[in-house]
Coordinates of C-alpha atoms in Angstrom, one line a residue:
Chain A
M1 CA 217.4 90.1 149.7
S2 CA 214.4 89.7 147.5
L3 CA 212.1 92.7 146.9
G4 CA 209.3 90.6 148.3
I5 CA 210.9 90.5 151.7
S6 CA 211.8 94.2 151.6
L7 CA 208.1 95.0 151.0
F8 CA 207.4 93.3 154.3
L9 CA 210.3 95.1 156.0
V10 CA 209.2 98.5 154.8
F11 CA 205.7 97.7 156.1
F12 CA 207.0 96.8 159.5
F13 CA 209.3 99.8 159.6
L14 CA 206.4 102.2 159.0
L15 CA 204.3 100.4 161.5
S16 CA 207.0 100.7 164.1
V17 CA 207.2 104.5 163.8
G18 CA 203.5 104.8 164.6
L19 CA 201.7 104.9 161.3
P20 CA 198.3 103.2 161.3
I21 CA 198.3 99.6 159.9
S22 CA 196.2 100.7 156.9
I23 CA 198.6 103.6 155.9
S24 CA 201.7 101.4 156.4
L25 CA 200.3 98.8 154.1
G26 CA 199.3 101.4 151.5
V27 CA 202.7 103.2 151.5
A28 CA 204.7 100.0 151.3
A29 CA 202.5 98.7 148.4
V30 CA 202.5 102.0 146.5
G31 CA 206.3 102.2 146.8
S32 CA 206.6 98.8 145.4
L33 CA 204.1 99.5 142.6
F34 CA 206.3 102.4 141.6
L35 CA 209.6 100.3 141.8
N36 CA 208.0 97.6 139.6
G37 CA 206.9 100.1 137.1
F38 CA 203.2 99.3 137.5
P39 CA 200.9 102.3 136.6
L40 CA 199.7 104.0 139.8
S41 CA 196.3 104.2 138.2
V42 CA 195.6 100.7 139.5
L43 CA 195.5 102.2 143.0
P44 CA 191.9 103.6 143.1
T45 CA 190.6 100.6 141.0
V46 CA 192.0 98.1 143.5
V47 CA 190.8 100.1 146.5
Y48 CA 187.2 100.5 145.0
A49 CA 187.0 96.8 144.1
S50 CA 188.1 95.7 147.5
L51 CA 185.5 97.8 149.3
G52 CA 182.7 97.2 146.9
K53 CA 182.2 93.5 147.6
F54 CA 178.7 92.6 148.6
T55 CA 179.9 89.7 150.8
L56 CA 181.9 92.1 153.0
L57 CA 178.7 94.0 153.9
A58 CA 178.6 91.3 156.6
I59 CA 181.3 93.3 158.4
P60 CA 179.3 96.5 159.2
F61 CA 176.1 94.4 159.7
F62 CA 177.6 92.0 162.3
I63 CA 179.4 94.9 164.1
L64 CA 176.1 96.8 164.2
A65 CA 174.2 93.8 165.4
G66 CA 176.8 93.2 168.2
V67 CA 176.5 96.9 169.3
I68 CA 172.7 96.7 169.3
M69 CA 172.6 93.4 171.2
E70 CA 174.8 94.9 173.9
F71 CA 172.8 98.2 174.2
A72 CA 169.4 96.4 173.9
G73 CA 170.1 94.5 177.1
I74 CA 170.5 91.1 175.4
S75 CA 174.0 90.4 176.7
K76 CA 173.0 91.4 180.2
R77 CA 170.2 88.8 180.3
L78 CA 172.4 86.1 178.9
V79 CA 175.0 86.8 181.6
H80 CA 172.2 86.5 184.2
L81 CA 171.0 83.3 182.8
A82 CA 174.4 81.7 182.8
N83 CA 175.0 83.0 186.4
V84 CA 171.7 81.4 187.6
F85 CA 172.9 78.0 186.3
V86 CA 176.6 77.9 187.3
G87 CA 177.1 80.9 189.5
H88 CA 177.0 78.9 192.7
I89 CA 179.9 76.6 192.0
E90 CA 183.4 77.5 193.1
G91 CA 185.0 79.8 190.5
G92 CA 181.5 79.9 188.9
L93 CA 181.8 83.4 187.5
A94 CA 184.9 82.4 185.5
V95 CA 182.9 79.6 184.0
V96 CA 180.0 82.0 183.4
T97 CA 182.4 84.3 181.5
V98 CA 183.6 81.7 179.1
V99 CA 180.1 80.2 178.6
V100 CA 178.5 83.5 177.9
A101 CA 181.4 84.4 175.6
C102 CA 180.7 81.2 173.6
F103 CA 177.1 82.2 173.4
F104 CA 177.7 85.8 172.6
A105 CA 180.1 84.6 169.9
A106 CA 177.1 83.0 168.3
I107 CA 175.5 86.4 168.1
S108 CA 178.4 88.7 167.3
G109 CA 181.1 88.2 164.7
S110 CA 183.8 90.2 166.4
G111 CA 186.2 89.7 169.3
P112 CA 186.3 93.2 170.8
A113 CA 182.5 93.4 170.5
T114 CA 182.3 90.2 172.6
V115 CA 184.8 91.6 175.1
A116 CA 182.8 94.8 175.5
A117 CA 179.5 93.1 175.7
I118 CA 180.4 90.6 178.4
G119 CA 183.2 92.5 180.1
T120 CA 181.2 95.6 181.1
I121 CA 179.0 93.3 183.2
L122 CA 181.3 90.4 184.3
I123 CA 184.5 92.2 185.2
P124 CA 182.8 94.4 187.9
A125 CA 180.8 91.3 189.0
M126 CA 183.9 89.2 189.4
A127 CA 185.8 92.0 191.2
K128 CA 182.9 92.3 193.7
S129 CA 183.0 88.5 194.4
G130 CA 186.6 88.6 195.4
Y131 CA 188.3 87.8 192.1
D132 CA 191.4 89.7 191.2
K133 CA 190.4 92.4 188.7
G134 CA 193.4 91.8 186.5
F135 CA 192.5 88.1 186.3
A136 CA 188.9 89.0 185.4
A137 CA 189.9 91.4 182.6
S138 CA 192.4 88.9 181.2
L139 CA 189.9 86.1 181.2
V140 CA 187.3 88.3 179.5
A141 CA 189.9 89.4 176.8
A142 CA 190.9 85.8 176.1
S143 CA 187.2 84.7 176.0
G144 CA 186.5 87.4 173.5
N145 CA 188.6 85.4 171.0
I146 CA 185.9 82.8 170.9
G147 CA 183.8 85.6 169.2
I148 CA 185.6 85.2 165.9
I149 CA 185.8 81.4 166.0
I150 CA 182.2 80.4 166.8
P151 CA 179.9 81.5 163.9
P152 CA 179.0 84.1 162.8
S153 CA 182.5 85.5 162.4
I154 CA 183.8 88.5 160.5
A155 CA 187.2 86.8 160.3
F156 CA 185.7 83.8 158.5
V157 CA 183.9 86.1 156.1
V158 CA 187.2 87.8 155.1
F159 CA 189.0 84.4 154.8
G160 CA 186.1 82.9 152.8
V161 CA 186.2 85.9 150.3
L162 CA 189.9 85.7 149.8
A163 CA 190.4 81.9 149.7
E164 CA 187.2 81.5 147.7
V165 CA 185.9 78.8 150.1
S166 CA 182.3 78.5 151.3
I167 CA 181.6 80.8 154.2
G168 CA 178.8 78.6 155.3
R169 CA 181.1 75.6 155.7
L170 CA 183.7 77.7 157.5
F171 CA 181.1 78.9 159.9
I172 CA 180.1 75.3 160.9
A173 CA 183.8 74.2 161.0
G174 CA 184.4 76.9 163.7
I175 CA 181.9 75.6 166.2
I176 CA 183.9 72.7 167.8
P177 CA 187.2 74.5 167.8
G178 CA 185.5 77.4 169.5
I179 CA 184.1 75.2 172.2
L180 CA 187.5 73.5 172.5
L181 CA 189.2 76.9 173.1
G182 CA 186.5 77.7 175.6
S183 CA 187.2 74.4 177.5
C184 CA 190.9 75.2 177.6
L185 CA 190.2 78.6 179.1
I186 CA 187.8 77.2 181.7
L187 CA 190.3 74.5 182.8
T188 CA 193.1 77.2 183.0
S189 CA 191.0 79.6 185.1
L190 CA 189.9 76.8 187.5
L191 CA 193.5 75.8 187.9
L192 CA 194.5 79.4 188.5
L193 CA 191.7 79.9 191.0
R194 CA 192.5 76.7 193.0
K195 CA 194.8 78.7 195.3
Q196 CA 192.0 81.1 196.2
K197 CA 189.6 78.4 197.3
G198 CA 187.2 79.6 199.9
K199 CA 188.0 83.3 199.3
L200 CA 185.6 83.7 196.4
I201 CA 182.1 84.5 197.0
S202 CA 179.7 82.4 195.1
S203 CA 176.0 83.1 194.8
K204 CA 173.5 80.8 196.4
P205 CA 172.1 78.0 194.3
S206 CA 169.0 79.4 192.5
T207 CA 165.6 77.9 192.7
L208 CA 163.8 76.3 189.7
A209 CA 161.5 79.3 189.6
E210 CA 164.5 81.7 189.3
K211 CA 166.0 79.6 186.6
W212 CA 162.8 79.6 184.6
L213 CA 162.4 83.4 185.0
A214 CA 166.0 84.0 183.8
F215 CA 165.4 81.7 180.9
K216 CA 162.2 83.5 179.9
E217 CA 164.0 86.9 180.2
A218 CA 166.9 85.7 178.0
F219 CA 164.7 83.9 175.6
W220 CA 164.8 86.6 172.9
G221 CA 168.6 86.7 173.1
L222 CA 168.8 82.9 172.9
M223 CA 166.8 83.0 169.7
T224 CA 169.4 85.1 167.9
P225 CA 171.8 82.4 166.9
V226 CA 168.8 80.2 165.9
I227 CA 167.7 83.0 163.5
I228 CA 171.1 83.7 162.1
L229 CA 172.4 80.1 161.8
G230 CA 168.9 78.7 161.0
G231 CA 168.5 81.3 158.3
I232 CA 171.9 80.4 156.7
Y233 CA 171.6 76.6 157.0
G234 CA 167.9 76.5 156.2
G235 CA 169.0 77.9 152.8
I236 CA 166.9 81.0 153.4
V237 CA 169.6 83.7 153.4
T238 CA 173.2 84.1 152.6
P239 CA 175.6 84.8 155.5
T240 CA 175.8 88.4 154.5
E241 CA 172.0 88.7 154.4
A242 CA 171.8 86.9 157.8
A243 CA 174.0 89.6 159.3
G244 CA 171.6 92.3 158.1
I245 CA 168.6 90.3 159.5
A246 CA 170.4 90.1 162.9
V247 CA 170.4 93.9 163.0
I248 CA 166.7 94.0 162.3
Y249 CA 166.1 91.3 165.0
G250 CA 168.2 93.2 167.5
L251 CA 166.4 96.4 166.8
F252 CA 163.0 94.6 167.2
V253 CA 164.0 93.2 170.6
G254 CA 165.6 96.4 171.7
F255 CA 162.7 98.7 170.7
F256 CA 159.6 96.5 171.3
I257 CA 160.5 93.7 173.8
Y258 CA 163.1 95.0 176.2
R259 CA 162.5 98.6 175.3
E260 CA 166.0 99.6 176.2
I261 CA 166.9 101.6 173.1
S262 CA 165.3 104.7 171.7
M263 CA 165.4 106.3 168.3
K264 CA 168.1 108.7 169.5
D265 CA 170.3 105.8 170.7
L266 CA 170.0 104.2 167.3
W267 CA 171.6 107.2 165.6
R268 CA 174.6 106.9 168.0
L269 CA 174.9 103.1 167.6
L270 CA 174.9 103.5 163.8
V271 CA 177.8 105.9 164.1
I272 CA 179.7 103.7 166.5
A273 CA 179.2 100.6 164.3
S274 CA 180.2 102.5 161.2
V275 CA 183.5 103.7 162.7
G276 CA 184.2 100.2 163.8
S277 CA 183.5 98.8 160.4
A278 CA 185.3 101.6 158.6
T279 CA 188.6 101.0 160.5
V280 CA 188.5 97.4 159.3
M281 CA 187.5 98.4 155.7
F282 CA 190.2 101.1 155.6
I283 CA 192.8 98.4 156.4
I284 CA 191.2 96.0 153.9
A285 CA 191.4 98.7 151.2
F286 CA 195.1 99.1 151.5
A287 CA 195.8 95.4 152.4
S288 CA 194.2 94.6 149.0
V289 CA 196.7 96.9 147.2
F290 CA 199.5 95.1 149.2
A291 CA 198.1 91.7 148.2
W292 CA 197.7 92.9 144.6
V293 CA 201.4 93.8 144.4
L294 CA 202.4 90.5 146.1
T295 CA 200.4 88.4 143.5
T296 CA 201.0 90.4 140.4
S297 CA 204.7 90.8 140.9
H298 CA 205.3 87.1 141.6
Y299 CA 206.6 88.0 145.1
A300 CA 204.0 85.7 146.5
T301 CA 205.1 82.7 144.4
D302 CA 208.7 83.3 145.3
L303 CA 207.9 83.5 149.0
S304 CA 205.7 80.3 148.8
E305 CA 208.5 78.4 147.2
K306 CA 210.9 79.6 149.9
L307 CA 208.4 78.4 152.6
L308 CA 208.3 75.0 151.0
L309 CA 212.1 74.8 150.9
I310 CA 212.3 75.0 154.7
S311 CA 211.3 71.4 155.1
T312 CA 209.5 68.5 153.3
N313 CA 207.8 67.6 156.5
K314 CA 204.2 68.7 156.7
T315 CA 204.3 69.0 160.5
V316 CA 207.4 71.3 160.4
I317 CA 205.9 73.5 157.7
L318 CA 202.6 73.9 159.7
L319 CA 204.6 74.7 162.8
F320 CA 206.6 77.3 160.9
I321 CA 203.5 78.9 159.4
N322 CA 201.9 79.1 162.8
I323 CA 205.0 80.8 164.2
I324 CA 205.0 83.4 161.4
L325 CA 201.3 84.1 162.0
L326 CA 201.8 84.3 165.8
V327 CA 204.6 86.8 165.5
A328 CA 202.7 88.9 162.9
G329 CA 199.6 88.7 165.0
C330 CA 201.4 90.5 167.8
F331 CA 201.6 93.6 165.5
I332 CA 198.8 93.5 163.0
D333 CA 195.1 92.7 163.0
A334 CA 193.5 89.6 161.6
A335 CA 192.0 91.3 158.5
S336 CA 195.4 92.6 157.2
A337 CA 197.1 89.3 158.1
Y338 CA 194.6 87.4 155.8
F339 CA 195.3 89.8 152.9
I340 CA 199.1 89.7 153.2
F341 CA 199.6 86.1 154.1
L342 CA 197.0 84.2 152.1
P343 CA 198.5 84.8 148.7
I344 CA 201.7 83.2 150.0
M345 CA 200.4 80.5 152.3
L346 CA 197.3 79.2 150.4
P347 CA 199.4 77.6 147.6
V348 CA 201.7 76.0 150.3
M349 CA 198.6 74.4 151.9
R350 CA 197.5 73.1 148.5
T351 CA 201.0 71.6 148.0
I352 CA 201.2 69.9 151.4
G353 CA 197.6 68.8 151.2
V354 CA 195.8 70.7 154.0
D355 CA 192.1 71.3 153.5
P356 CA 191.6 75.1 153.1
I357 CA 188.7 74.9 155.6
V358 CA 191.1 73.5 158.2
F359 CA 193.6 76.2 157.3
G360 CA 190.9 78.8 157.7
V361 CA 190.1 77.6 161.1
F362 CA 193.6 77.3 162.5
M363 CA 194.7 80.5 160.9
T364 CA 191.7 82.2 162.6
V365 CA 192.5 80.6 166.0
N366 CA 196.1 81.7 165.5
L367 CA 195.2 85.3 164.6
A368 CA 192.7 85.4 167.5
I369 CA 195.6 84.8 169.8
G370 CA 197.2 87.8 168.3
M371 CA 194.3 89.9 169.7
I372 CA 195.4 89.1 173.2
T373 CA 199.1 89.5 172.7
P374 CA 200.8 92.9 173.3
P375 CA 201.7 95.3 171.9
V376 CA 198.8 95.4 169.4
G377 CA 196.0 93.3 170.8
L378 CA 192.4 94.5 170.2
D379 CA 190.9 92.4 172.9
I380 CA 193.3 93.4 175.6
F381 CA 192.9 97.1 174.6
M382 CA 189.2 96.7 174.9
A383 CA 189.4 94.8 178.2
S384 CA 191.7 97.5 179.6
N385 CA 189.4 100.3 178.4
I386 CA 186.3 98.9 180.0
S387 CA 187.9 97.7 183.2
G388 CA 190.4 100.4 184.0
V389 CA 193.0 97.7 184.6
S390 CA 196.3 98.8 183.0
L391 CA 197.4 97.3 179.7
K392 CA 200.6 96.2 181.4
E393 CA 198.9 94.3 184.1
I394 CA 196.5 92.5 181.6
S395 CA 199.5 91.7 179.3
I396 CA 201.1 89.8 182.1
K397 CA 198.0 88.2 183.6
V398 CA 196.8 87.0 180.2
M399 CA 199.8 84.8 179.7
P400 CA 198.3 81.6 181.1
F401 CA 195.3 82.1 178.8
I402 CA 197.6 82.6 175.9
L403 CA 199.3 79.3 176.8
A404 CA 195.8 77.6 177.0
S405 CA 194.9 79.1 173.6
L406 CA 198.2 77.8 172.1
I407 CA 197.2 74.3 173.2
A408 CA 193.9 74.6 171.4
L409 CA 195.7 76.0 168.3
G410 CA 198.0 73.0 168.3
L411 CA 195.1 70.6 168.4
V412 CA 193.1 72.4 165.7
T413 CA 196.2 72.6 163.4
Y414 CA 197.2 69.0 163.6
I415 CA 193.9 67.2 164.1
P416 CA 191.6 68.2 161.1
W417 CA 188.8 66.2 162.8
F418 CA 188.0 69.2 165.0
S419 CA 187.2 71.4 162.0
L420 CA 185.8 68.9 159.5
W421 CA 183.7 66.5 161.6
L422 CA 180.7 68.7 162.1
P423 CA 180.4 70.2 158.5
N424 CA 180.8 66.7 157.1
L425 CA 178.2 65.3 159.4
M426 CA 175.8 68.1 158.5
G427 CA 176.7 67.8 154.8
V428 CA 177.3 71.6 154.6
K429 CA 179.1 72.4 151.4
Chain C
M1 CA 182.8 123.3 161.7
K2 CA 180.3 121.8 164.1
V3 CA 177.7 121.7 161.3
F4 CA 180.2 120.0 159.1
D5 CA 181.0 117.3 161.7
Y6 CA 177.3 116.8 162.3
L7 CA 176.7 116.4 158.6
E8 CA 179.5 113.8 158.4
E9 CA 178.0 111.8 161.2
S10 CA 174.5 112.0 159.8
L11 CA 175.7 110.7 156.4
I12 CA 177.5 107.8 158.1
A13 CA 174.4 106.8 160.1
F14 CA 172.1 107.3 157.1
T15 CA 174.2 105.2 154.7
L16 CA 174.3 102.3 157.2
I17 CA 170.6 102.3 158.1
I18 CA 169.6 102.4 154.4
M19 CA 171.9 99.4 153.8
V20 CA 170.1 97.6 156.6
V21 CA 166.7 98.5 155.3
I22 CA 167.4 97.5 151.7
N23 CA 168.9 94.2 152.8
F24 CA 165.8 93.4 154.9
G25 CA 163.4 94.6 152.1
N26 CA 165.2 92.4 149.6
V27 CA 164.9 89.2 151.7
L28 CA 161.3 89.9 152.5
S29 CA 160.4 90.6 148.9
R30 CA 162.1 87.4 147.8
Y31 CA 160.1 85.3 150.3
I32 CA 156.8 87.1 150.2
L33 CA 156.6 88.3 146.6
Y34 CA 159.0 85.7 145.1
A35 CA 160.9 88.6 143.5
S36 CA 164.3 89.8 144.4
W37 CA 165.2 93.5 144.0
S38 CA 167.6 93.6 141.1
F39 CA 169.1 96.9 142.4
S40 CA 169.6 96.0 146.0
E41 CA 173.1 94.6 145.8
E42 CA 174.3 97.4 143.6
L43 CA 172.9 100.2 145.7
M44 CA 174.1 98.6 149.0
V45 CA 177.6 98.3 147.7
I46 CA 177.7 102.0 146.6
L47 CA 176.4 103.1 150.0
F48 CA 178.9 100.7 151.7
V49 CA 181.9 102.3 149.9
Y50 CA 180.7 105.8 151.0
N51 CA 180.1 104.6 154.5
S52 CA 183.6 103.1 154.7
F53 CA 185.3 106.3 153.5
L54 CA 183.2 108.6 155.7
G55 CA 183.8 106.2 158.7
A56 CA 187.5 106.1 158.1
A57 CA 187.6 109.9 158.2
L58 CA 185.6 110.0 161.4
A59 CA 187.9 107.3 162.9
Y60 CA 190.7 109.8 162.5
R61 CA 188.8 112.4 164.5
R62 CA 188.2 109.7 167.2
G63 CA 191.7 108.3 167.2
A64 CA 190.3 104.9 166.3
H65 CA 192.7 103.7 163.7
L66 CA 194.7 100.7 164.6
G67 CA 198.4 100.9 164.9
F68 CA 201.4 100.2 167.0
T69 CA 202.2 103.3 169.1
M70 CA 204.3 101.9 172.0
L71 CA 207.5 103.2 170.5
T72 CA 206.2 106.6 169.6
D73 CA 204.4 107.0 172.9
A74 CA 207.8 106.8 174.6
L75 CA 209.2 109.7 172.6
H76 CA 209.1 113.4 173.7
G77 CA 209.9 116.8 172.3
T78 CA 211.6 117.1 169.0
A79 CA 211.9 113.3 168.4
K80 CA 208.1 113.0 168.8
K81 CA 207.4 116.0 166.6
T82 CA 209.7 114.5 163.9
V83 CA 207.8 111.2 164.0
V84 CA 204.4 112.9 163.9
V85 CA 205.4 115.1 160.9
F86 CA 206.9 112.0 159.1
S87 CA 203.8 110.0 159.5
T88 CA 201.5 112.9 158.6
V89 CA 203.5 113.6 155.4
L90 CA 203.4 109.9 154.3
S91 CA 199.7 109.5 155.1
L92 CA 198.9 112.7 153.2
A93 CA 201.1 111.5 150.2
L94 CA 199.2 108.2 150.1
M95 CA 195.8 109.9 150.4
G96 CA 196.8 112.5 147.8
L97 CA 197.8 109.8 145.3
L98 CA 194.5 108.0 145.9
A99 CA 192.6 111.3 145.4
F100 CA 194.5 112.2 142.3
Y101 CA 194.3 108.8 140.6
G102 CA 190.8 108.4 141.9
A103 CA 189.8 111.7 140.2
E104 CA 191.4 110.3 137.0
M105 CA 189.3 107.1 137.3
V106 CA 186.1 109.1 137.7
S107 CA 186.9 111.4 134.7
G108 CA 187.4 108.2 132.7
Q109 CA 184.1 106.9 133.8
M110 CA 182.4 110.2 132.9
E111 CA 184.1 110.3 129.5
Y112 CA 182.8 106.9 128.5
S113 CA 179.5 107.6 130.4
Q114 CA 179.6 104.2 132.0
R115 CA 176.4 103.2 133.7
T116 CA 175.8 100.7 136.5
P117 CA 174.1 97.5 135.2
A118 CA 171.0 97.4 137.4
L119 CA 170.1 100.9 138.2
G120 CA 171.6 102.7 135.2
L121 CA 173.3 105.2 137.5
P122 CA 176.4 106.9 136.2
E123 CA 179.4 104.7 137.3
S124 CA 181.2 107.9 138.3
L125 CA 178.7 108.5 141.1
A126 CA 180.0 105.4 142.8
G127 CA 183.6 106.0 141.8
M128 CA 183.4 109.6 143.2
A129 CA 183.6 108.1 146.7
V130 CA 187.3 107.4 146.2
P131 CA 188.6 111.0 145.5
L132 CA 186.0 112.7 147.7
G133 CA 186.6 110.3 150.6
S134 CA 190.4 110.6 150.2
L135 CA 190.2 114.4 150.4
L136 CA 188.0 114.3 153.5
I137 CA 190.4 111.8 155.1
S138 CA 193.4 114.1 154.2
F139 CA 191.6 116.9 156.0
R140 CA 191.1 114.8 159.1
I141 CA 194.7 113.7 159.0
I142 CA 195.9 117.3 159.1
Q143 CA 193.5 118.0 162.0
A144 CA 194.9 115.0 163.9
C145 CA 198.4 116.3 163.3
I146 CA 197.5 119.8 164.6
R147 CA 195.8 118.2 167.7
E148 CA 199.0 116.2 168.3
F149 CA 201.1 119.5 168.2
S150 CA 198.7 121.5 170.4
G151 CA 200.0 119.6 173.4
P152 CA 198.6 116.7 175.5
H153 CA 195.1 116.2 174.3
E154 CA 192.3 115.5 176.6
A155 CA 191.8 111.9 177.5
L156 CA 189.4 110.1 175.2
S157 CA 186.0 110.0 176.7
Q158 CA 184.4 106.7 177.4
E159 CA 182.0 107.3 174.5
K160 CA 184.9 107.7 172.1
R161 CA 186.8 104.7 173.5
R162 CA 183.7 102.6 173.0
T163 CA 183.8 103.3 169.3
N164 CA 187.2 101.7 169.1
Q165 CA 185.7 98.3 168.7

């Protein structure tokens, strides 16, 4: 057995005995530095270099923006707006959930943040209208995935930094796949709800005046994606700067327009966002050491060559890569998956002629599915936390949505059009 | 102890808000005064590294680090204690190595009195985040281990759970 594979085995062993992902990656990597006779003095240098990347500042900024948007009452008003428009149709709240998730995804760059923002309002609302609470929590969890596919997206920032592709182009490439995933989720929930016809309470159709009022109230929230994406594609700011501007905008709306946050809240929100960002950054720090070992020791090249030996058929290789990522995604988070798999898979993609942008999109959709699969699924953890529905129940009820997401994954993997059409049309490099 | 925790949280909030302010200031200055701040990226990155280490330490206190606990949750008694000690020892070893070699890196930076390109700050001021942060995290790891041993800990409050995003 090659040392490269044993590096992965040690990592998964440590993970299985309950060590955090970050520490497991670090210990496996340091062990292998030692065995390969590399000086351990590279450890702090690699750690510092991985944390000290300006582009990655988008991570704390987008997380903070998401937390602020939620506490400032922006998400609440968006939910209301969607409800006024589609709340009266049968199964309307399920549709509202997905639509708001798509929209909130355009504000926040993280899955769990999207789940928290829309779930705290929509899960109780669905339960009150006669929906099964487990169904509601599962749908919210699955919809949260759209958060990292529709721009802005923390996952795309990490992929872009590692694969050295344009984050701006990746962002635009994610829009149609995100909407595609949303459509799959809507169809699935309407299918699931068919049996309950007549039992669900729908709200009365709203009047034009109510619609206008809801729009006016939500206007400031609706402007957020315009500011973020307009700033980036108008060439005014970089994606990282845009993330920081989103924070300022959220604070402006929260302090002066909706007046729902105070100075004291701000302190708490800063701490919440920092912890969220630091857990990701701590993983990135040690995942970088792991990736450093993989590339410097030629493990990565060996493993890439092994992957290419499996088949000469592009379709089969893509299927195989997706399966590896899906299995890994059940146990690890997206950030570490990028670090440990990109050095191996990116050269494979080059050999079989897959555009790195398409790879970035389908890898992200794939790893997003990992966020709703047990045992380690950030989105189902969050959905369970905020709804009080047990993790076990959500894990079962989320299955149809996993299936729906897999269909979207297949389409995005094998039909590059979904990812490339919009960026090519817009001429985004 | 309370004061120490408060100081930790304050530093975390402070580093992040300063990053936000500098970023905004830099964009404004570029579009209004047609002049970028040369120091902005450098300063933000240094604050970011400190924020990440401090946040990682606080994440231990709040049990927010991500991992796979289904197997260990099923264990009880001696088996559980063995696993907890095993992971604490490995975690401390890793952070210890990072602190040790981090300190070596910093002393190298001081020896050659390296300075940052834009601000001319001593490079060691930035590098210091690694050994200091690692020591702080080690301390929180030990605390988390003691908490684990002192029996079933109180359910995480809603506030703490919310930070797990």
